[in-house]
Amino acid sequence: MAKQKIDITLQIWRQENPQSQGSFQHYSLSGISTGLSFLEMLDVLNENLTLNGQEPVAFDHDCREGICGMCGAVVNGRPHGPEPGTTLCQLHMRHFKDGDHLVIEPFRARPFPIERDLVIDRGSLDQLIQAGGYVSVNTGGTPEANTIAIPRETAEQAMDAAACIGCGACVASCPNGSAMLFAGAKVSQLALLPQGHPEGRERALNMVKRMDELGFGNCGNERECEASCPKRISIRHIARLNREFIKAALFSE
Amino acid sequence: MKLDASIPDGPLAEKWDRHIFAGRIISPANRRKYRVIVVGTGLAGSAAAATLAELGYDVQVFTMHDTPRRAHSIAAQGGINAAKNYANDGDSIFRLFYDTIKGGDFRAREANVYRLAQISNRIIDHCVAQGVPFAREYGGGLANRSFGGAQVSRTFYARGQTGQQLLLGAYGALMRQARLGRVTIHPRQEMLDLVTEDNRARGIVCRDMRTGAITSHAGHVVVLATGGYGNVYYLSTNAMSSNVTAAWRAHRKGALFANPCFVQIHPTCIPVHDEQQCKLTLMSESLRNDGRVWVPKNAGDTRPPAQIPESERDYYLENKYPGFGNLVPRDVASRNAKQQCDQNKGVGEAGLAVYLDFADAVKRDGLPAILRKYGNLFQMYEKITAHDPAVQPMMIYPAVHYSMGGLWVDYNLMSTLPGLYVLGEANFSDHGANRLGASALMQGLADGYFILPNTIGRYLADCPLPLPDTTASLFTAETKKAESFITKLLAVKGKRTTGDIHRQLGRLLWDECGLLRNGAGLGRALAEIPAIREEFWKNVLVPGTGMQLNQSLERAGRLADYLEFAELMVRDALDREESCGCHLREENQTEDNEARRDDANFCHVSAWEYRGEATTPVRHREPLVFDNVTPSQRSYR
Ligand SMILES: Cc1cc2nc3c(=O)[nH]c(=O)nc-3n(C[C@H](O)[C@H](O)[C@H](O)COP(=O)(O)OP(=O)(O)OC[C@H]3O[C@@H](n4cnc5c(N)ncnc54)[C@H](O)[C@@H]3O)c2cc1C
Ligand code: FES
């Protein structure tokens, strides 16, 4: 596809620090190559701002390959922008046209306080994993890797769930700020694999409880999370979490 | 200075066991009295921190990311090697050892590499137990694939996201320890310096990247697992924040830096597509299992690939290296790609690319089978280039990818500064002059899960128990220094952005200290780097203040260190008058333009000692001795 140059206008959330009040600021950019990624477009904006004596827009990013889960902003109302199954860093400017107006703001959710501009604190997701999103094995005495056969299909389904990058788009897109897709993906991965079974019950109970404590909302079956997930994690995993949770609640003493 | 690698006696296969047995063990009741600072939460750092906490040490983890799971290890795609021999194709610990040491062009230690091969199998056992969803065969057993530089199938993988899955396994282990209160995690902390006392590591200085607050932290041991320095070239496949700062600051405090010029250029990356680009994307080398590399036979042929008939295509790797074909090691693949493009046979807009073609594989195995193996890579490629590799061949070009060089460590993974351990890509230990595919993940996890936990006791057993007081002048002087460094950066208020100056440095290094090197070019670079450094300190523009979240300031600080490090890298390259591993030194090649190694003069590790800003660093040598393999000229023909 031949590259073009386009002119765009931007409306970006600027906020000095967690305590301060933020507001939208307007910028315009001309001659942006459609070969650039969205974040490279922001890089260009930031170079311009810097050279004009202004402070650049703070935004998180690292791998720029859609895997670290560090990037993310809401673009024209959609977390990670308009392309389904795409992180913000993988979004390319060829999906926009000359004259477009882009409203860019941080992921917003109660458990994700804003640090600055588009940078948020997603530490709550770590705390949620700490409630049980792992298998309790110590390094050392583990059995030979091929001791337990796992059907290929099961391993593939576990991998589908494990593909979560922890970006938090699901939480940001949910009207209730629920982390059910995030938690469901982890619970589901470990519920599918035999290694996760011994702790399955506790895991489901503890993670759901922790989610409440951390201020995430309840799942209202809005399915926005699935639609905004850059890794296309299916809400089937929420259903599996619910099953695990009910099983655990029914059989707990 | 005599470099003592502390390699244990005895036959190769018994060294590690003997070493563990002869080591010192800290009694379980005493372990919590020892504080271990781990900087970095990639595979190496997370694995080490979790395991040391399981053992009962007081572990303090620092990462510049917002959560440990973001470390650059997450991006590794292709897989991890282990000598399981599940494929029954003749693999063994010795073969994995041999392939790795040969792949490294006989510039690594036998004992280290053998240990790595020994540990490889336990890594897979452990990761499976953690619930890492490795790919499986229909029968339910683990699946393997082959990777460059090996003729056996020994690479374990989780789709094209192996690094992610292994890191999430280690991250889970770390989170479990955090919940148990045995690990304290300090996110968004950038280590700016190492604190030493009487030449021992005693702690670190960090900047809180949210508030700008500079703090110091004391520990009995400091573990650096801060990754590689590929971003010195500006464009690389490394994550944007990858840096040399932690390692460089430790170097300035006395830790020797080994083989800084050994940098790997990966053959299968998406070609540069734009001037303003700041990051290159790797396409996993596993693609070379099924993709065929070719260029048009005739120079200057600009027809689209579909219009170039079979007879006018040059599958140059298959033709030149029939034994390995498209699976030659990375350096051979990269160099040949560059040479084809230099002959004006390159494809794509700028002629700086070669084709990687899946048409035959799709014909042979069917599209679903190919997509199962590479689906996410195809998707990633299409997202960036808007072309579908299932329909037309990919275009690829070499890019800077991995740093074999790093801080010098002995067999215990301890640097020349007692109490400072270095793990993962940040050390130089196992890959010699070239790393084989799928061996970095193996090394990072071996270092973290299995090696450090078994060697740390040797140092701790004699380490005085009282921790230094961080309010004493030893520490406050260091925090002041870090503060004034930041003030100095902000005060320049010049006219050029960090990115602009970094791009200039990167271009210079890529041209003169990249795939092909020669004395004259390296000499030029050595003269030019100080000038760029001077320009930086005169003319860099860093907006904002130090006491806020300031990403421009972070980048500027990293570039300041790269500008010092680059000089050492070029100096090391100039000093190494041989072709070896990843690099062809143009003065040292065979008649048919293959690399010529010089074992008589260069069979050693070059370890550089810092002597101050205005003084030339001193090179020390650790001779490499081969008792179990005979260094051969690598030939993949
Ligand atoms: C795209 C890509 C694909 C790859 N694919 C493979 C593969 O298939 N197989 C394979 O074996 N290898 C692969 N590699 C190589 C491999 O991923 C890395 O070498 C390895 O993961 C490095 O791990 P690490 O733990 O040493 O460091 P990293 O994962 O780089 O972690 C560094 C850590 O240090 C922290 N840090 C760094 N500097 C500081 C500082 N100053 N202060 C505080 N914290 C700091 C970071 O926050 C991070 O947590 C690939 C590499 C790339 C780039
Ligand atoms: S920057 Fe890593 S996912 Fe976007």
PDB file of C-alpha atoms in Angstrom, chain B residues 438-617:
ATOM      1  CA  ALA B 438      16.105 -20.119  21.642  1.00  0.00           C
ATOM      2  CA  SER B 439      19.069 -20.018  23.994  1.00  0.00           C
ATOM      3  CA  ALA B 440      18.566 -16.653  25.687  1.00  0.00           C
ATOM      4  CA  LEU B 441      15.370 -17.737  27.376  1.00  0.00           C
ATOM      5  CA  MET B 442      17.164 -20.882  28.471  1.00  0.00           C
ATOM      6  CA  GLN B 443      20.069 -18.891  29.851  1.00  0.00           C
ATOM      7  CA  GLY B 444      17.966 -16.302  31.652  1.00  0.00           C
ATOM      8  CA  LEU B 445      15.921 -18.961  33.384  1.00  0.00           C
ATOM      9  CA  ALA B 446      18.942 -21.155  34.153  1.00  0.00           C
ATOM     10  CA  ASP B 447      20.680 -18.164  35.734  1.00  0.00           C
ATOM     11  CA  GLY B 448      17.648 -17.200  37.773  1.00  0.00           C
ATOM     12  CA  TYR B 449      16.002 -20.447  38.786  1.00  0.00           C
ATOM     13  CA  PHE B 450      18.978 -22.723  39.168  1.00  0.00           C
ATOM     14  CA  ILE B 451      22.402 -21.099  39.171  1.00  0.00           C
ATOM     15  CA  LEU B 452      22.292 -18.003  41.371  1.00  0.00           C
ATOM     16  CA  PRO B 453      20.295 -19.742  44.138  1.00  0.00           C
ATOM     17  CA  ASN B 454      23.094 -22.304  44.275  1.00  0.00           C
ATOM     18  CA  THR B 455      26.033 -19.907  44.178  1.00  0.00           C
ATOM     19  CA  ILE B 456      24.870 -16.957  46.277  1.00  0.00           C
ATOM     20  CA  GLY B 457      25.705 -18.758  49.515  1.00  0.00           C
ATOM     21  CA  ARG B 458      29.388 -18.741  48.674  1.00  0.00           C
ATOM     22  CA  TYR B 459      29.435 -14.987  49.033  1.00  0.00           C
ATOM     23  CA  LEU B 460      26.852 -14.566  51.748  1.00  0.00           C
ATOM     24  CA  ALA B 461      28.488 -17.050  54.080  1.00  0.00           C
ATOM     25  CA  ASP B 462      31.336 -14.582  54.598  1.00  0.00           C
ATOM     26  CA  CYS B 463      29.358 -11.390  54.216  1.00  0.00           C
ATOM     27  CA  PRO B 464      29.059  -9.262  57.361  1.00  0.00           C
ATOM     28  CA  LEU B 465      25.482  -9.291  58.608  1.00  0.00           C
ATOM     29  CA  PRO B 466      24.810  -5.658  59.533  1.00  0.00           C
ATOM     30  CA  LEU B 467      23.408  -3.768  56.575  1.00  0.00           C
ATOM     31  CA  PRO B 468      24.942  -0.398  55.871  1.00  0.00           C
ATOM     32  CA  ASP B 469      22.929   2.605  56.979  1.00  0.00           C
ATOM     33  CA  THR B 470      21.365   4.362  53.999  1.00  0.00           C
ATOM     34  CA  THR B 471      21.330   7.664  55.865  1.00  0.00           C
ATOM     35  CA  ALA B 472      25.118   7.560  56.171  1.00  0.00           C
ATOM     36  CA  SER B 473      27.327   9.506  53.825  1.00  0.00           C
ATOM     37  CA  LEU B 474      28.174   6.435  51.729  1.00  0.00           C
ATOM     38  CA  PHE B 475      24.609   6.498  50.427  1.00  0.00           C
ATOM     39  CA  THR B 476      23.689  10.172  50.694  1.00  0.00           C
ATOM     40  CA  ALA B 477      26.715  11.150  48.634  1.00  0.00           C
ATOM     41  CA  GLU B 478      25.491   8.833  45.876  1.00  0.00           C
ATOM     42  CA  THR B 479      21.939  10.153  45.892  1.00  0.00           C
ATOM     43  CA  LYS B 480      23.337  13.696  45.687  1.00  0.00           C
ATOM     44  CA  LYS B 481      25.410  12.696  42.684  1.00  0.00           C
ATOM     45  CA  ALA B 482      22.356  11.254  40.962  1.00  0.00           C
ATOM     46  CA  GLU B 483      20.437  14.447  41.675  1.00  0.00           C
ATOM     47  CA  SER B 484      23.130  16.665  40.278  1.00  0.00           C
ATOM     48  CA  PHE B 485      23.384  14.491  37.168  1.00  0.00           C
ATOM     49  CA  ILE B 486      19.694  15.145  36.548  1.00  0.00           C
ATOM     50  CA  THR B 487      20.065  18.837  37.240  1.00  0.00           C
ATOM     51  CA  LYS B 488      22.895  18.935  34.733  1.00  0.00           C
ATOM     52  CA  LEU B 489      20.805  17.242  32.047  1.00  0.00           C
ATOM     53  CA  LEU B 490      17.925  19.642  32.554  1.00  0.00           C
ATOM     54  CA  ALA B 491      20.220  22.649  32.568  1.00  0.00           C
ATOM     55  CA  VAL B 492      21.606  22.137  29.062  1.00  0.00           C
ATOM     56  CA  LYS B 493      18.423  23.502  27.478  1.00  0.00           C
ATOM     57  CA  GLY B 494      19.812  23.111  23.995  1.00  0.00           C
ATOM     58  CA  LYS B 495      18.131  22.758  20.639  1.00  0.00           C
ATOM     59  CA  ARG B 496      18.147  19.048  19.806  1.00  0.00           C
ATOM     60  CA  THR B 497      15.923  16.313  21.172  1.00  0.00           C
ATOM     61  CA  THR B 498      17.279  13.136  22.665  1.00  0.00           C
ATOM     62  CA  GLY B 499      15.788  11.135  19.803  1.00  0.00           C
ATOM     63  CA  ASP B 500      17.573  13.253  17.241  1.00  0.00           C
ATOM     64  CA  ILE B 501      20.987  12.769  18.822  1.00  0.00           C
ATOM     65  CA  HIS B 502      20.372   9.089  19.478  1.00  0.00           C
ATOM     66  CA  ARG B 503      19.507   8.578  15.816  1.00  0.00           C
ATOM     67  CA  GLN B 504      22.824  10.131  14.863  1.00  0.00           C
ATOM     68  CA  LEU B 505      24.723   7.801  17.180  1.00  0.00           C
ATOM     69  CA  GLY B 506      22.756   4.817  15.931  1.00  0.00           C
ATOM     70  CA  ARG B 507      23.462   5.480  12.281  1.00  0.00           C
ATOM     71  CA  LEU B 508      27.178   5.790  12.978  1.00  0.00           C
ATOM     72  CA  LEU B 509      27.271   2.513  14.879  1.00  0.00           C
ATOM     73  CA  TRP B 510      25.197   0.636  12.300  1.00  0.00           C
ATOM     74  CA  ASP B 511      27.497   1.815   9.518  1.00  0.00           C
ATOM     75  CA  GLU B 512      30.829   1.291  11.220  1.00  0.00           C
ATOM     76  CA  CYS B 513      30.250  -1.228  13.970  1.00  0.00           C
ATOM     77  CA  GLY B 514      27.500  -3.425  12.526  1.00  0.00           C
ATOM     78  CA  LEU B 515      27.554  -6.637  10.507  1.00  0.00           C
ATOM     79  CA  LEU B 516      30.724  -5.795   8.652  1.00  0.00           C
ATOM     80  CA  ARG B 517      33.531  -3.898  10.301  1.00  0.00           C
ATOM     81  CA  ASN B 518      36.970  -2.685   9.382  1.00  0.00           C
ATOM     82  CA  GLY B 519      39.785  -0.890  11.114  1.00  0.00           C
ATOM     83  CA  ALA B 520      39.410   2.371   9.244  1.00  0.00           C
ATOM     84  CA  GLY B 521      35.658   2.648   9.865  1.00  0.00           C
ATOM     85  CA  LEU B 522      35.984   1.750  13.508  1.00  0.00           C
ATOM     86  CA  GLY B 523      38.731   4.316  13.887  1.00  0.00           C
ATOM     87  CA  ARG B 524      36.439   6.937  12.413  1.00  0.00           C
ATOM     88  CA  ALA B 525      33.650   5.971  14.796  1.00  0.00           C
ATOM     89  CA  LEU B 526      35.996   6.111  17.750  1.00  0.00           C
ATOM     90  CA  ALA B 527      36.868   9.673  16.834  1.00  0.00           C
ATOM     91  CA  GLU B 528      33.301  10.713  16.180  1.00  0.00           C
ATOM     92  CA  ILE B 529      31.587   9.400  19.300  1.00  0.00           C
ATOM     93  CA  PRO B 530      33.213  11.864  21.715  1.00  0.00           C
ATOM     94  CA  ALA B 531      32.081  14.648  19.406  1.00  0.00           C
ATOM     95  CA  ILE B 532      28.486  13.427  19.515  1.00  0.00           C
ATOM     96  CA  ARG B 533      28.759  13.137  23.270  1.00  0.00           C
ATOM     97  CA  GLU B 534      29.975  16.699  23.481  1.00  0.00           C
ATOM     98  CA  GLU B 535      27.152  17.826  21.246  1.00  0.00           C
ATOM     99  CA  PHE B 536      24.714  16.059  23.567  1.00  0.00           C
ATOM    100  CA  TRP B 537      25.986  17.827  26.664  1.00  0.00           C
ATOM    101  CA  LYS B 538      25.971  21.176  24.856  1.00  0.00           C
ATOM    102  CA  ASN B 539      22.828  20.949  22.882  1.00  0.00           C
ATOM    103  CA  VAL B 540      20.311  18.469  24.231  1.00  0.00           C
ATOM    104  CA  LEU B 541      16.868  19.738  25.078  1.00  0.00           C
ATOM    105  CA  VAL B 542      15.158  18.056  27.997  1.00  0.00           C
ATOM    106  CA  PRO B 543      11.823  19.638  28.862  1.00  0.00           C
ATOM    107  CA  GLY B 544      10.128  19.590  32.272  1.00  0.00           C
ATOM    108  CA  THR B 545      11.597  19.114  35.711  1.00  0.00           C
ATOM    109  CA  GLY B 546      13.225  16.324  37.674  1.00  0.00           C
ATOM    110  CA  MET B 547      10.453  16.090  40.245  1.00  0.00           C
ATOM    111  CA  GLN B 548       7.726  14.735  38.003  1.00  0.00           C
ATOM    112  CA  LEU B 549       7.002  11.882  35.667  1.00  0.00           C
ATOM    113  CA  ASN B 550       9.334  12.947  32.870  1.00  0.00           C
ATOM    114  CA  GLN B 551       9.903  10.477  30.069  1.00  0.00           C
ATOM    115  CA  SER B 552      12.162  12.855  28.155  1.00  0.00           C
ATOM    116  CA  LEU B 553      14.462  12.986  31.136  1.00  0.00           C
ATOM    117  CA  GLU B 554      14.500   9.198  31.415  1.00  0.00           C
ATOM    118  CA  ARG B 555      15.484   8.862  27.776  1.00  0.00           C
ATOM    119  CA  ALA B 556      18.142  11.524  28.028  1.00  0.00           C
ATOM    120  CA  GLY B 557      19.751   9.798  31.000  1.00  0.00           C
ATOM    121  CA  ARG B 558      19.878   6.525  29.101  1.00  0.00           C
ATOM    122  CA  LEU B 559      21.364   8.177  26.050  1.00  0.00           C
ATOM    123  CA  ALA B 560      24.045   9.834  28.181  1.00  0.00           C
ATOM    124  CA  ASP B 561      25.163   6.366  29.237  1.00  0.00           C
ATOM    125  CA  TYR B 562      24.908   4.950  25.728  1.00  0.00           C
ATOM    126  CA  LEU B 563      27.167   7.735  24.523  1.00  0.00           C
ATOM    127  CA  GLU B 564      29.876   6.588  26.916  1.00  0.00           C
ATOM    128  CA  PHE B 565      29.247   2.919  26.345  1.00  0.00           C
ATOM    129  CA  ALA B 566      29.325   3.245  22.538  1.00  0.00           C
ATOM    130  CA  GLU B 567      32.926   4.304  22.698  1.00  0.00           C
ATOM    131  CA  LEU B 568      33.876   1.200  24.642  1.00  0.00           C
ATOM    132  CA  MET B 569      31.974  -0.975  22.208  1.00  0.00           C
ATOM    133  CA  VAL B 570      33.797   0.471  19.228  1.00  0.00           C
ATOM    134  CA  ARG B 571      37.125   0.281  21.019  1.00  0.00           C
ATOM    135  CA  ASP B 572      36.534  -3.395  21.700  1.00  0.00           C
ATOM    136  CA  ALA B 573      35.561  -4.015  18.069  1.00  0.00           C
ATOM    137  CA  LEU B 574      38.699  -2.260  16.882  1.00  0.00           C
ATOM    138  CA  ASP B 575      40.807  -4.289  19.253  1.00  0.00           C
ATOM    139  CA  ARG B 576      39.405  -7.608  18.039  1.00  0.00           C
ATOM    140  CA  GLU B 577      41.198  -8.056  14.771  1.00  0.00           C
ATOM    141  CA  GLU B 578      39.436 -11.228  13.778  1.00  0.00           C
ATOM    142  CA  SER B 579      36.141 -12.207  12.273  1.00  0.00           C
ATOM    143  CA  CYS B 580      34.142 -14.147  14.729  1.00  0.00           C
ATOM    144  CA  GLY B 581      30.566 -14.961  15.525  1.00  0.00           C
ATOM    145  CA  CYS B 582      28.267 -12.268  14.342  1.00  0.00           C
ATOM    146  CA  HIS B 583      30.853 -10.050  12.817  1.00  0.00           C
ATOM    147  CA  LEU B 584      32.916 -10.090   9.752  1.00  0.00           C
ATOM    148  CA  ARG B 585      36.064  -8.071  10.163  1.00  0.00           C
ATOM    149  CA  GLU B 586      36.724  -7.239   6.566  1.00  0.00           C
ATOM    150  CA  GLU B 587      40.478  -7.572   6.895  1.00  0.00           C
ATOM    151  CA  ASN B 588      39.986 -11.132   8.147  1.00  0.00           C
ATOM    152  CA  GLN B 589      38.063 -13.213   5.663  1.00  0.00           C
ATOM    153  CA  THR B 590      38.650 -16.340   3.609  1.00  0.00           C
ATOM    154  CA  GLU B 591      38.868 -16.377  -0.172  1.00  0.00           C
ATOM    155  CA  ASP B 592      35.160 -17.118  -0.458  1.00  0.00           C
ATOM    156  CA  ASN B 593      34.274 -14.249   1.872  1.00  0.00           C
ATOM    157  CA  GLU B 594      33.525 -16.281   4.954  1.00  0.00           C
ATOM    158  CA  ALA B 595      34.633 -15.198   8.394  1.00  0.00           C
ATOM    159  CA  ARG B 596      38.164 -16.087   9.452  1.00  0.00           C
ATOM    160  CA  ARG B 597      38.637 -16.514  13.168  1.00  0.00           C
ATOM    161  CA  ASP B 598      42.053 -16.033  14.721  1.00  0.00           C
ATOM    162  CA  ASP B 599      42.468 -18.482  17.580  1.00  0.00           C
ATOM    163  CA  ALA B 600      46.165 -17.841  17.941  1.00  0.00           C
ATOM    164  CA  ASN B 601      45.568 -14.236  18.994  1.00  0.00           C
ATOM    165  CA  PHE B 602      41.961 -13.857  20.011  1.00  0.00           C
ATOM    166  CA  CYS B 603      40.819 -16.981  21.797  1.00  0.00           C
ATOM    167  CA  HIS B 604      39.939 -14.912  24.842  1.00  0.00           C
ATOM    168  CA  VAL B 605      37.289 -12.837  26.519  1.00  0.00           C
ATOM    169  CA  SER B 606      38.134  -9.139  26.465  1.00  0.00           C
ATOM    170  CA  ALA B 607      37.141  -7.598  29.773  1.00  0.00           C
ATOM    171  CA  TRP B 608      37.468  -3.833  30.060  1.00  0.00           C
ATOM    172  CA  GLU B 609      38.257  -1.875  33.154  1.00  0.00           C
ATOM    173  CA  TYR B 610      36.991   1.658  33.629  1.00  0.00           C
ATOM    174  CA  ARG B 611      39.673   4.162  34.558  1.00  0.00           C
ATOM    175  CA  GLY B 612      37.785   7.428  34.596  1.00  0.00           C
ATOM    176  CA  GLU B 613      36.217   9.696  32.023  1.00  0.00           C
ATOM    177  CA  ALA B 614      39.408  11.076  30.606  1.00  0.00           C
ATOM    178  CA  THR B 615      41.453   7.880  30.672  1.00  0.00           C
ATOM    179  CA  THR B 616      41.569   5.068  28.151  1.00  0.00           C
ATOM    180  CA  PRO B 617      40.037   1.910  29.595  1.00  0.00           C
TER     181      PRO B 617
END
